[in-house]
PDB file of C-alpha atoms in Angstrom:
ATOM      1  CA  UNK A   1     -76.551  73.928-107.886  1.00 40.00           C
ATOM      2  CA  UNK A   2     -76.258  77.389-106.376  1.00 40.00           C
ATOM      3  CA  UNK A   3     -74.906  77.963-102.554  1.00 38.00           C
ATOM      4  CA  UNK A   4     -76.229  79.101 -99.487  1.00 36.00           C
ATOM      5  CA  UNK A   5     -78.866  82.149 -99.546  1.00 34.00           C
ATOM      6  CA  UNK A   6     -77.982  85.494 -97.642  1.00 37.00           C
ATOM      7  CA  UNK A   7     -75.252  85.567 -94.915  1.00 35.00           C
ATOM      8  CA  UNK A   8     -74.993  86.736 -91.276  1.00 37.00           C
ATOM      9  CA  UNK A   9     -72.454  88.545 -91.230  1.00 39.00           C
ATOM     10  CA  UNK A  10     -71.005  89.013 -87.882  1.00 39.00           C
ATOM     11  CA  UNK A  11     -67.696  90.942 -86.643  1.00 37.00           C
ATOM     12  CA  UNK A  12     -65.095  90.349 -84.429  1.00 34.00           C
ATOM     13  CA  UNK A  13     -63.376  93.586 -82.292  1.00 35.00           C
ATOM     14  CA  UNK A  14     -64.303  96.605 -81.242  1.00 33.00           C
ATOM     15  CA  UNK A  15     -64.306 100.015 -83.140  1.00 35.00           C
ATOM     16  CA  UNK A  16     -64.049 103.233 -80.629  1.00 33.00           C
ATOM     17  CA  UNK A  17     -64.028 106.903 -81.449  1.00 33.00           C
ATOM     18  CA  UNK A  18     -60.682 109.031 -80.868  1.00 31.00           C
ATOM     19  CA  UNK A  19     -60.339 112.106 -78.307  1.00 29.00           C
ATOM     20  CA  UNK A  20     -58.311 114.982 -78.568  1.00 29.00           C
ATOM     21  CA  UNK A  21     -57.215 117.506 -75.797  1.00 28.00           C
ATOM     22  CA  UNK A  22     -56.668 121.506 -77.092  1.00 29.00           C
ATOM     23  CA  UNK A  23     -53.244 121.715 -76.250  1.00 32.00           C
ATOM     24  CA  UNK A  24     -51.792 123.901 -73.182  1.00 36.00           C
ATOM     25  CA  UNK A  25     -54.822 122.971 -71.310  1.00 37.00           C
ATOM     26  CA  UNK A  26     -55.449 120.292 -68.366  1.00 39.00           C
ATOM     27  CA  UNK A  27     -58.453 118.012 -68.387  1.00 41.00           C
ATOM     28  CA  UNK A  28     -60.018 118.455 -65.011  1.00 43.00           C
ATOM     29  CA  UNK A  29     -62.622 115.674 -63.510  1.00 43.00           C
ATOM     30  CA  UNK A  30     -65.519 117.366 -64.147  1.00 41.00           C
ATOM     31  CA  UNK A  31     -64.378 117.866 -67.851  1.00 39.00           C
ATOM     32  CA  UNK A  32     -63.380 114.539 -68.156  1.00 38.00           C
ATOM     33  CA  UNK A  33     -66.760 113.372 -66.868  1.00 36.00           C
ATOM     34  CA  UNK A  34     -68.570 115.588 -69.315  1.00 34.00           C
ATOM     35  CA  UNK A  35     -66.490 113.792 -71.845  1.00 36.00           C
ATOM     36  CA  UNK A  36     -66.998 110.485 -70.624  1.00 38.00           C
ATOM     37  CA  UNK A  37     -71.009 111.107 -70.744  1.00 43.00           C
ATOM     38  CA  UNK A  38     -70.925 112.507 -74.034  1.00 57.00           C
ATOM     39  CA  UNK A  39     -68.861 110.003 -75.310  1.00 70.00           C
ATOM     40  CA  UNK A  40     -69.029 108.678 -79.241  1.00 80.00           C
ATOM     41  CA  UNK A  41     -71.502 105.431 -79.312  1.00 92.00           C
ATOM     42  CA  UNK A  42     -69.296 102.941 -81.130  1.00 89.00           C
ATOM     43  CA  UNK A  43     -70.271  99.793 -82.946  1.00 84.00           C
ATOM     44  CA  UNK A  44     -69.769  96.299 -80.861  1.00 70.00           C
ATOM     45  CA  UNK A  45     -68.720  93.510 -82.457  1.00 59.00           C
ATOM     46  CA  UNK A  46     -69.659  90.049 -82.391  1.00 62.00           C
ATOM     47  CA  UNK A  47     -67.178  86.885 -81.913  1.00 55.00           C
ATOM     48  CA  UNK A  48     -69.308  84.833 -83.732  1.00 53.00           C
ATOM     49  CA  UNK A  49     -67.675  83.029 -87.403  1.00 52.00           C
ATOM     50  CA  UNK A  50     -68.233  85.543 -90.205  1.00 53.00           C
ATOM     51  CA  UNK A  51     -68.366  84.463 -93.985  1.00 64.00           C
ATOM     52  CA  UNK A  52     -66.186  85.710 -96.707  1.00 82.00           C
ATOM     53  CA  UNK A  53     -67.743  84.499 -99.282  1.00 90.00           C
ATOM     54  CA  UNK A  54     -71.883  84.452-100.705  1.00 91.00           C
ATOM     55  CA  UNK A  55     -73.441  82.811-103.380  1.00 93.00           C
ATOM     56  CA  UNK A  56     -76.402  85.266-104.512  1.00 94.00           C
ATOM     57  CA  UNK A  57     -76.344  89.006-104.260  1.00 96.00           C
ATOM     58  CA  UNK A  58     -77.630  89.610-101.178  1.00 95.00           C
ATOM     59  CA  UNK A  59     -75.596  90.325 -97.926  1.00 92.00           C
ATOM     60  CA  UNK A  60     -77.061  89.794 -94.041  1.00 88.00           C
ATOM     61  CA  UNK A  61     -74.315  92.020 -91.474  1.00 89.00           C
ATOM     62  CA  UNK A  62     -75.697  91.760 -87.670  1.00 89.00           C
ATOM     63  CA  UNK A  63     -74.502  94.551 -85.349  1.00 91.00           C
ATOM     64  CA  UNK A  64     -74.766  95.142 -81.854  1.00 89.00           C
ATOM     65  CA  UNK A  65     -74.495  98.875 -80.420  1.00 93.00           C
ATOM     66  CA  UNK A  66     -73.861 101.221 -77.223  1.00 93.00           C
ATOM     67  CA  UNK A  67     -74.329 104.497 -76.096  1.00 95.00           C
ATOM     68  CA  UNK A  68     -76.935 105.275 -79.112  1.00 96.00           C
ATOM     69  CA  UNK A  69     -80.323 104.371 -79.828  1.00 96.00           C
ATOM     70  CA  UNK A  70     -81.313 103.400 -83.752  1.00 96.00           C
ATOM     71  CA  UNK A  71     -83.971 104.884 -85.689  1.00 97.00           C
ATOM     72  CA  UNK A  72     -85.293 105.687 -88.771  1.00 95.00           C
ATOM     73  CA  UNK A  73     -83.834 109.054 -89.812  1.00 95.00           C
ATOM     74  CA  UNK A  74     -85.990 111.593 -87.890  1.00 95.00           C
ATOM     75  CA  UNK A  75     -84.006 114.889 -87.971  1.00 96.00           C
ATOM     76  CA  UNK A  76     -82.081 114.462 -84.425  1.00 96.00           C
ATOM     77  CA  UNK A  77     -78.904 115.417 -84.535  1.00 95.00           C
ATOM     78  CA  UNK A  78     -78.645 115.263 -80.437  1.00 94.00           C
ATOM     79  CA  UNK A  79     -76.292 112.148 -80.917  1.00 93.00           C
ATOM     80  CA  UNK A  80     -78.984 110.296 -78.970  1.00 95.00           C
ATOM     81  CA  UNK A  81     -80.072 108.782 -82.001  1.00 96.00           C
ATOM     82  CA  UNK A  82     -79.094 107.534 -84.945  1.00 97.00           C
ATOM     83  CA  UNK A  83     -78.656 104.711 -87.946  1.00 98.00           C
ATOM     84  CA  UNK A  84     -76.211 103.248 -89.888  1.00 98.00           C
ATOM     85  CA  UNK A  85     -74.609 103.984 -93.134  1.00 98.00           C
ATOM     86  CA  UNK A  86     -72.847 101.412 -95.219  1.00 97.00           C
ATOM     87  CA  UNK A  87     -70.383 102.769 -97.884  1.00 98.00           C
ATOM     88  CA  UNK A  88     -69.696  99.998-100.672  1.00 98.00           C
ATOM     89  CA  UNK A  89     -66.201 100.093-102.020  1.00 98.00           C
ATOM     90  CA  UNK A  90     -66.245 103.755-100.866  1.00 97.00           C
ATOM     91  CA  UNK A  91     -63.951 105.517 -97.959  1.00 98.00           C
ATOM     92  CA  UNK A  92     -66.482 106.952 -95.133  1.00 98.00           C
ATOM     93  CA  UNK A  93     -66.686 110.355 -94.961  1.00 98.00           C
ATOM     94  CA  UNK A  94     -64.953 112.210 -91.762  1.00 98.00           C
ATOM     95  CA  UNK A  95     -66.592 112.638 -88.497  1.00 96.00           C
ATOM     96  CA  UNK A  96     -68.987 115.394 -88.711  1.00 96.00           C
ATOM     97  CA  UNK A  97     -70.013 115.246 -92.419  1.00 98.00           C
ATOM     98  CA  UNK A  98     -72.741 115.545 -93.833  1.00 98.00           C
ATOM     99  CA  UNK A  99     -73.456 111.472 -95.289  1.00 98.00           C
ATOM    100  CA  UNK A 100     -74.917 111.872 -99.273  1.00 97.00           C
ATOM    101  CA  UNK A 101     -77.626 109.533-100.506  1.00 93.00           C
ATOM    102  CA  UNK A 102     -75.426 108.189-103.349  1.00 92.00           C
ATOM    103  CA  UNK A 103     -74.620 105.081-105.259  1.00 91.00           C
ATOM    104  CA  UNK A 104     -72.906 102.910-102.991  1.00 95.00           C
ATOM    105  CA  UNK A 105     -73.922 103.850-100.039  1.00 97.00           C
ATOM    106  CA  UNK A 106     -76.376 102.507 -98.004  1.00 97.00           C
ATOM    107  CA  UNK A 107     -78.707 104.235 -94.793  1.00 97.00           C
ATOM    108  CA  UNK A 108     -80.472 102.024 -92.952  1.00 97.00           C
ATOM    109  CA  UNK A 109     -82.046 101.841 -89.310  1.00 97.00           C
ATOM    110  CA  UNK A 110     -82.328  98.023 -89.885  1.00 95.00           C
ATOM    111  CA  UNK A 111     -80.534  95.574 -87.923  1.00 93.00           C
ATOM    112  CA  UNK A 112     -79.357  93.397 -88.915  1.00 89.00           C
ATOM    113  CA  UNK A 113     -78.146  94.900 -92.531  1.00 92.00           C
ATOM    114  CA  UNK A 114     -79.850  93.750 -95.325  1.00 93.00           C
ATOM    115  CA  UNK A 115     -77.895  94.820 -98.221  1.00 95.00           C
ATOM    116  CA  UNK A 116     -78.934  93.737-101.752  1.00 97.00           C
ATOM    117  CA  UNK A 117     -78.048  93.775-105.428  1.00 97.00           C
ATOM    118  CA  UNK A 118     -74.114  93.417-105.008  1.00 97.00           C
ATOM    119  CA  UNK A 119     -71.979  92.843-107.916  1.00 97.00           C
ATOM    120  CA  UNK A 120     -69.966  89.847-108.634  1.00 96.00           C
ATOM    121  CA  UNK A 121     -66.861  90.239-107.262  1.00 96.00           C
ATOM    122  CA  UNK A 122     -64.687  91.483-104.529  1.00 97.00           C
ATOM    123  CA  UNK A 123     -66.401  93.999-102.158  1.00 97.00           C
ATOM    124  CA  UNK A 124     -64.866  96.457 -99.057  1.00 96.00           C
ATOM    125  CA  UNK A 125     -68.456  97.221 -97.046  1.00 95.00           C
ATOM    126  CA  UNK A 126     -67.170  99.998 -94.071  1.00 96.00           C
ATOM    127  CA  UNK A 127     -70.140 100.601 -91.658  1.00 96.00           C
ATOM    128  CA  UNK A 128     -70.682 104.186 -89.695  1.00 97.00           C
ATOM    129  CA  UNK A 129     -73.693 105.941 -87.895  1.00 97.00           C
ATOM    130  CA  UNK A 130     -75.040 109.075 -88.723  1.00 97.00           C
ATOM    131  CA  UNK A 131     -77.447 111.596 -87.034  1.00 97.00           C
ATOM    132  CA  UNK A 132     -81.205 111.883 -87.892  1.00 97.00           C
ATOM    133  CA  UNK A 133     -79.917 114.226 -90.459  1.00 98.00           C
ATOM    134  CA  UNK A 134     -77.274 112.052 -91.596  1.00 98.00           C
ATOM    135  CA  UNK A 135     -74.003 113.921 -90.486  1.00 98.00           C
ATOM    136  CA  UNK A 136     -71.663 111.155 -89.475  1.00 98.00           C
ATOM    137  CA  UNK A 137     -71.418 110.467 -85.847  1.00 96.00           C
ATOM    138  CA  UNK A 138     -67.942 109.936 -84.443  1.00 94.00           C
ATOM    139  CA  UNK A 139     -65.312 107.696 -85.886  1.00 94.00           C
ATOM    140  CA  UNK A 140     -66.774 104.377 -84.734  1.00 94.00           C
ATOM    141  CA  UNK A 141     -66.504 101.878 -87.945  1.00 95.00           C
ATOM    142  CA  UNK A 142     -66.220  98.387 -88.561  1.00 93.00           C
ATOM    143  CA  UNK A 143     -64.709  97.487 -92.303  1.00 93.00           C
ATOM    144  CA  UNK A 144     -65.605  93.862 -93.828  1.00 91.00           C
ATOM    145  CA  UNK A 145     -64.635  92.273 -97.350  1.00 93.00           C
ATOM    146  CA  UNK A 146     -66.795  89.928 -98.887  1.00 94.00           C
ATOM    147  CA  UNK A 147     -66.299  88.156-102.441  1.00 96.00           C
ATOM    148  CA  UNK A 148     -69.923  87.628-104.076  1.00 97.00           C
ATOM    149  CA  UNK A 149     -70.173  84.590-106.119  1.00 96.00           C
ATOM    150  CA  UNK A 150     -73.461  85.284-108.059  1.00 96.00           C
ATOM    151  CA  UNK A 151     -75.850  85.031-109.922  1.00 98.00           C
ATOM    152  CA  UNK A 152     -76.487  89.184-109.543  1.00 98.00           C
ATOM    153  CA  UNK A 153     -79.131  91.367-109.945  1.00 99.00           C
ATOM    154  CA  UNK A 154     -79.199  95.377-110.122  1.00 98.00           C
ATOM    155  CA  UNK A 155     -82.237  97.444-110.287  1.00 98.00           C
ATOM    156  CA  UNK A 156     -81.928 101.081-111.668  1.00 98.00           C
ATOM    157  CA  UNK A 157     -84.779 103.746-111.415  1.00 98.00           C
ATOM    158  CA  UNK A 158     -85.142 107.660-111.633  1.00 96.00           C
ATOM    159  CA  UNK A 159     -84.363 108.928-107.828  1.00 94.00           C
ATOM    160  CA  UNK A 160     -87.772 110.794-108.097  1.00 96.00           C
ATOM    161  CA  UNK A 161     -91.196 110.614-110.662  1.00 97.00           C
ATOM    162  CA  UNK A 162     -94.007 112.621-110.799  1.00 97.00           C
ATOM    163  CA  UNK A 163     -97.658 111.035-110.023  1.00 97.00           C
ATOM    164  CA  UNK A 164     -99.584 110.136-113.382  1.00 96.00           C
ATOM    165  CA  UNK A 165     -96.403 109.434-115.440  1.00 97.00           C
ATOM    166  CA  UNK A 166     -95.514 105.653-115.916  1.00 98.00           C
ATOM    167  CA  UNK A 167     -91.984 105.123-113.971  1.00 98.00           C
ATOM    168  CA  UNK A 168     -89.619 103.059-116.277  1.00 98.00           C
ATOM    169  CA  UNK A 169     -86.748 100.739-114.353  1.00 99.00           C
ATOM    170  CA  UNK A 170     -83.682  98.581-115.470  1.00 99.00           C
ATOM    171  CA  UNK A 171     -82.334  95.293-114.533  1.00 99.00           C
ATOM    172  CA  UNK A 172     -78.791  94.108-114.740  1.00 98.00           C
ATOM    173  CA  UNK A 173     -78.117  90.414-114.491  1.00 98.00           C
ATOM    174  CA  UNK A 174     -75.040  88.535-114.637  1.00 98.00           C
ATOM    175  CA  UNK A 175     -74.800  84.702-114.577  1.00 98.00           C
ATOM    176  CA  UNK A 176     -78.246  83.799-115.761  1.00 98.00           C
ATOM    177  CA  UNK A 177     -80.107  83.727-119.454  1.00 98.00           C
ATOM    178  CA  UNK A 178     -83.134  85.585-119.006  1.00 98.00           C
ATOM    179  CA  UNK A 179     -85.904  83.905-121.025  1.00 98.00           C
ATOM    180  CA  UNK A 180     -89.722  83.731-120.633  1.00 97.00           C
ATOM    181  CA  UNK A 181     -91.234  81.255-118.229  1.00 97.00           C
ATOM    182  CA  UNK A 182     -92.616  78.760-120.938  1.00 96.00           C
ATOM    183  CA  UNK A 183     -89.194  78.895-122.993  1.00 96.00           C
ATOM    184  CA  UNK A 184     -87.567  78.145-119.880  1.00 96.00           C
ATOM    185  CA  UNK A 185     -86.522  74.541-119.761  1.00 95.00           C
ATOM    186  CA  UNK A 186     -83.599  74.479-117.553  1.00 93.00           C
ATOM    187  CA  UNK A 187     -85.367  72.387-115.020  1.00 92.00           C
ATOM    188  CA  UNK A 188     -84.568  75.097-112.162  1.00 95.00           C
ATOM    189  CA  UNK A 189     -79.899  74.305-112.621  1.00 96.00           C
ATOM    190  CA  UNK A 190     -79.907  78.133-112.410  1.00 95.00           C
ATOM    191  CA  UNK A 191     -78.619  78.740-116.299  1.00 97.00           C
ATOM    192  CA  UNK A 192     -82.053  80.340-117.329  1.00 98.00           C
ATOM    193  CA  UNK A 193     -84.976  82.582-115.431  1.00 98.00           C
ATOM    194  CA  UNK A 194     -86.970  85.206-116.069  1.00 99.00           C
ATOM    195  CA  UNK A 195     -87.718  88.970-113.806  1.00 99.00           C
ATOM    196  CA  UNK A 196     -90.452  89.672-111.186  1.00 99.00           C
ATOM    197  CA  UNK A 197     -90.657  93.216-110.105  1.00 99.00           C
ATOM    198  CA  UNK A 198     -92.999  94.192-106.932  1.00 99.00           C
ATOM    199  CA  UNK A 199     -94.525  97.406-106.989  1.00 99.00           C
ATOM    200  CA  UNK A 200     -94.708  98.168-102.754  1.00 98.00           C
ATOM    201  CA  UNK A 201     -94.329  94.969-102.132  1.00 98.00           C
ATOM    202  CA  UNK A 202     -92.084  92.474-100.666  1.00 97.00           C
ATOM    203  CA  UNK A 203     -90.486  89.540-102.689  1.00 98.00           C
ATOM    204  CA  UNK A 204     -91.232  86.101-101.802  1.00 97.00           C
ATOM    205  CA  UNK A 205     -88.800  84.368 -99.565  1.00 94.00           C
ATOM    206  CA  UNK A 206     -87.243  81.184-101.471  1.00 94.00           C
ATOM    207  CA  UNK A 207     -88.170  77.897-100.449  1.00 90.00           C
ATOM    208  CA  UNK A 208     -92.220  78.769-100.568  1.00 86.00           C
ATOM    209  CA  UNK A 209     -94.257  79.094-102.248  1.00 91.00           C
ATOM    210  CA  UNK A 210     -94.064  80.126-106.056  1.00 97.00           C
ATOM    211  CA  UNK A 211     -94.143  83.760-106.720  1.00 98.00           C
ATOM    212  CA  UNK A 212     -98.236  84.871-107.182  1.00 97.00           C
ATOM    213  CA  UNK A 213     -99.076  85.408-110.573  1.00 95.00           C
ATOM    214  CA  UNK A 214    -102.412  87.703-111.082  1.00 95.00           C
ATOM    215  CA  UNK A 215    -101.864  90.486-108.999  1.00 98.00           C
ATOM    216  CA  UNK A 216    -100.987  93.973-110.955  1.00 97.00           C
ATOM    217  CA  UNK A 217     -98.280  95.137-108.506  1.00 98.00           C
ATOM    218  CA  UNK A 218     -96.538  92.237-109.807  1.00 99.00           C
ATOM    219  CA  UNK A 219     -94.752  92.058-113.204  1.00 98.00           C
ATOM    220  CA  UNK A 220     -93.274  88.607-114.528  1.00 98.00           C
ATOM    221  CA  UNK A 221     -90.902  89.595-117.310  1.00 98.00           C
ATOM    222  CA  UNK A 222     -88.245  88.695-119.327  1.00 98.00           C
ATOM    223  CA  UNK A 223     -87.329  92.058-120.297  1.00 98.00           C
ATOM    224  CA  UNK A 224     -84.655  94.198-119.006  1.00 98.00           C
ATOM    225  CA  UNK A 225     -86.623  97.534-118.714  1.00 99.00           C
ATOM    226  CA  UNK A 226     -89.925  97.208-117.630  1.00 98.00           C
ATOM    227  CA  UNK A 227     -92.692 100.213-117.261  1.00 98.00           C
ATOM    228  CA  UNK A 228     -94.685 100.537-114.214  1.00 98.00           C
ATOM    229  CA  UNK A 229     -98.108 101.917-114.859  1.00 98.00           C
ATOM    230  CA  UNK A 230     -99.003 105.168-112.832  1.00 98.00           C
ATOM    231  CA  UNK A 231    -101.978 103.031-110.900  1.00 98.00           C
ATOM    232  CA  UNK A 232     -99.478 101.441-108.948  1.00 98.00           C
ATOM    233  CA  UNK A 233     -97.507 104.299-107.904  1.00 98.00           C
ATOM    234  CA  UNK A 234     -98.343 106.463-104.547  1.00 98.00           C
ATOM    235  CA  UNK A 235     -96.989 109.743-103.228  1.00 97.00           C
ATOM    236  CA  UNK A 236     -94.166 109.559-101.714  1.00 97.00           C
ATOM    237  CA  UNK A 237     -91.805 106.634-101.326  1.00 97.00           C
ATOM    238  CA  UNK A 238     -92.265 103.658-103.523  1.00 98.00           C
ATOM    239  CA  UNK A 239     -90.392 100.780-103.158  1.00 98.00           C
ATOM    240  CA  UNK A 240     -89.377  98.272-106.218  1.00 99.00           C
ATOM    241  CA  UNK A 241     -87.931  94.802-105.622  1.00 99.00           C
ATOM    242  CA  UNK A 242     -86.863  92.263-108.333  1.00 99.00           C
ATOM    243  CA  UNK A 243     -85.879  88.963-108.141  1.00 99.00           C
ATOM    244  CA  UNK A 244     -85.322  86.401-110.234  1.00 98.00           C
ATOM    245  CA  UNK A 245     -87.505  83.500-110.996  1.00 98.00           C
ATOM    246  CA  UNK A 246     -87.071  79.897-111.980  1.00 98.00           C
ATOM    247  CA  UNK A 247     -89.925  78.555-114.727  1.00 97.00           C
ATOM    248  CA  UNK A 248     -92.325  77.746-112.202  1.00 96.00           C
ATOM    249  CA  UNK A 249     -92.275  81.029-110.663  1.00 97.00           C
ATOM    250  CA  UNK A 250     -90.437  79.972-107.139  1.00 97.00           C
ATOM    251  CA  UNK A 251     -87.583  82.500-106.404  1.00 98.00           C
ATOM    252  CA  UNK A 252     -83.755  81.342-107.021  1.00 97.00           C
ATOM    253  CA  UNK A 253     -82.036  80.134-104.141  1.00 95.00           C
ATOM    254  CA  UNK A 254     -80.106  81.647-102.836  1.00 94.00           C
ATOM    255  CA  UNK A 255     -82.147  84.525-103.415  1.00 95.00           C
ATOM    256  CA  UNK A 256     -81.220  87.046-106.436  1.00 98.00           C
ATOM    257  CA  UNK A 257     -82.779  90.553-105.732  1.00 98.00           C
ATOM    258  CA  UNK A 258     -82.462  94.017-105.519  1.00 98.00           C
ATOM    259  CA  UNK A 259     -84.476  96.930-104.733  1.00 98.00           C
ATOM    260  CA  UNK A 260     -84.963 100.997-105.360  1.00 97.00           C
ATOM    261  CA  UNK A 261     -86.698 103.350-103.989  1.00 96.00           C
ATOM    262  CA  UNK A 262     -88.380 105.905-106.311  1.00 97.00           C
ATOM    263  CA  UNK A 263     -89.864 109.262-104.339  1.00 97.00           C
ATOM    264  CA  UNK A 264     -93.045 110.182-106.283  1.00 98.00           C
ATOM    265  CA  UNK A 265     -94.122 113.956-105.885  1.00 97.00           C
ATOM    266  CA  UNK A 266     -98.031 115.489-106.640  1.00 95.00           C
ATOM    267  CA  UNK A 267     -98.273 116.191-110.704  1.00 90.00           C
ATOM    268  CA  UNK A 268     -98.098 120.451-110.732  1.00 88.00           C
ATOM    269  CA  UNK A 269    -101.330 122.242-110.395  1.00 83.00           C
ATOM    270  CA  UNK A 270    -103.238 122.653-113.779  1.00 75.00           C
ATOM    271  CA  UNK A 271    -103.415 126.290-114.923  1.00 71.00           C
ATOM    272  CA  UNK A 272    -106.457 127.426-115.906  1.00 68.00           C
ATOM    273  CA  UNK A 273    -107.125 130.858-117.850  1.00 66.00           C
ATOM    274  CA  UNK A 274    -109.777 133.570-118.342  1.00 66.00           C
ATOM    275  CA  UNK A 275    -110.342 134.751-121.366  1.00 64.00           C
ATOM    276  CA  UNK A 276    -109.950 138.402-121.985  1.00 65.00           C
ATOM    277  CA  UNK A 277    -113.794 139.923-123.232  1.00 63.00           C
TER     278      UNK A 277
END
């Protein structure tokens, strides 16, 4: 039998941001006042227990914050504002930098921290905030390792598509035999399953009902790759979940998922031409 689904994963401590004083001068009260008000927010930590290790792929880290206020990115870069940025086996960038939308790295205004798809294995997860254009505010940072038991899931997909072309996305799983639902007799140990991919929409939450079968913006599949018609795509942001599947269509548990998000643009302009008389 599998473990526990996600984690809360909770800190102890308290991360602050450094000063530094030009040197040769003297801070006087009003400058150190001015300091003190525009002060780096930091990242407050919790004494409650915190897990090291997690069956599944899926991680839960809650957070608790001063002298900032979280949002989705919005283009602020007041310091007022901000959200977090979690860099997966990755050193954060310096104070000040700009934060890339990469592999590994995670920006989020969620909290808690819902990070998804991890590998099986030994992790180093180092959270930051960054500014509504994510340059990296202050040096406020709380570091955590985790060890991920499995199973695993990781979903792959073109960063961007254009509207009327199918989008085609890729599934890596470790620990499980993926088979088709009526080859699958496993009786639900965890040794066998089979793909469901939601097209804008969010996966079912285990220990429900089974996973709806029917409904186009939902693929049951036993394939690595699968290709997601145009029809279900919109302009803009798309979001694609998988997660595994026992026979019956109820979702592992602890859950196994992992999602992308594809940004689909309008198909070009047609170009139409006059012939010459």
């Amino acid at each position: 039998m599998l473990g526990a689904l996600c984690v809360t994963v909770i800190f102890t401590g308290t991360a602050c941001s450094k000063s530094t004083q030009t040197s040769g001068s003297s801070a006087s009260p009003t400058a150190s006042a001015s300091a003190s008000a525009t002060a780096s927010p930091t990242l407050q930590l919790s004494t409650a227990p915190t897990a090291t290790v997690v069956s599944g792929d899926t991680v839960t880290i809650a957070l608790d914050v001063s002298g900032i206020k979280i949002v989705a990115p919005d283009g602020d870069t007041s310091g007022k504002t901000g959200h977090f940025h979690v860099f997966i086996d990755k050193d954060p960038v310096p104070a000040g930098t700009l934060i890339p939308h990469a592999p590994g790295i995670v920006h989020t205004e969620e909290n808690p921290i819902y990070l998804t798809g991890l590998t099986d294995g030994d992790h180093k997860l180092v959270i930051v905030l960054g500014d509504g254009v994510h340059r990296r505010i202050g040096d406020s940072q709380v570091t955590k390792s985790i060890k991920i038991t499995g199973p695993t899931v990781q979903l792959t997909a073109p960063a961007t598509a254009v509207a009327g072309q199918t989008l085609t996305v890729t599934a890596t799983v470790e620990g499980v035999k993926l088979v088709t639902a009526a080859a699958d007799m496993s009786h639900k140990d965890g040794s066998t399953g089979h793909l469901h991919i939601f097209v804008n929409k969010d996966p079912v939450t285990p220990g429900g009902a089974p996973i709806p079968s029917g409904d186009p913006a939902i693929i049951h599949t036993a394939a690595t790759t699968t290709a997601i018609p145009a029809t279900l795509l919109k302009t803009g942001n798309n979001t694609i979940w998988v997660e595994l599947g026992y026979a019956d269509h109820t979702p592992f548990n602890p859950e196994i998922v992992d999602k992308v998000v594809v940004a689909v643009t309008p198909a070009p302009a047609a170009v139409t031409t006059t012939a010459t008389p």
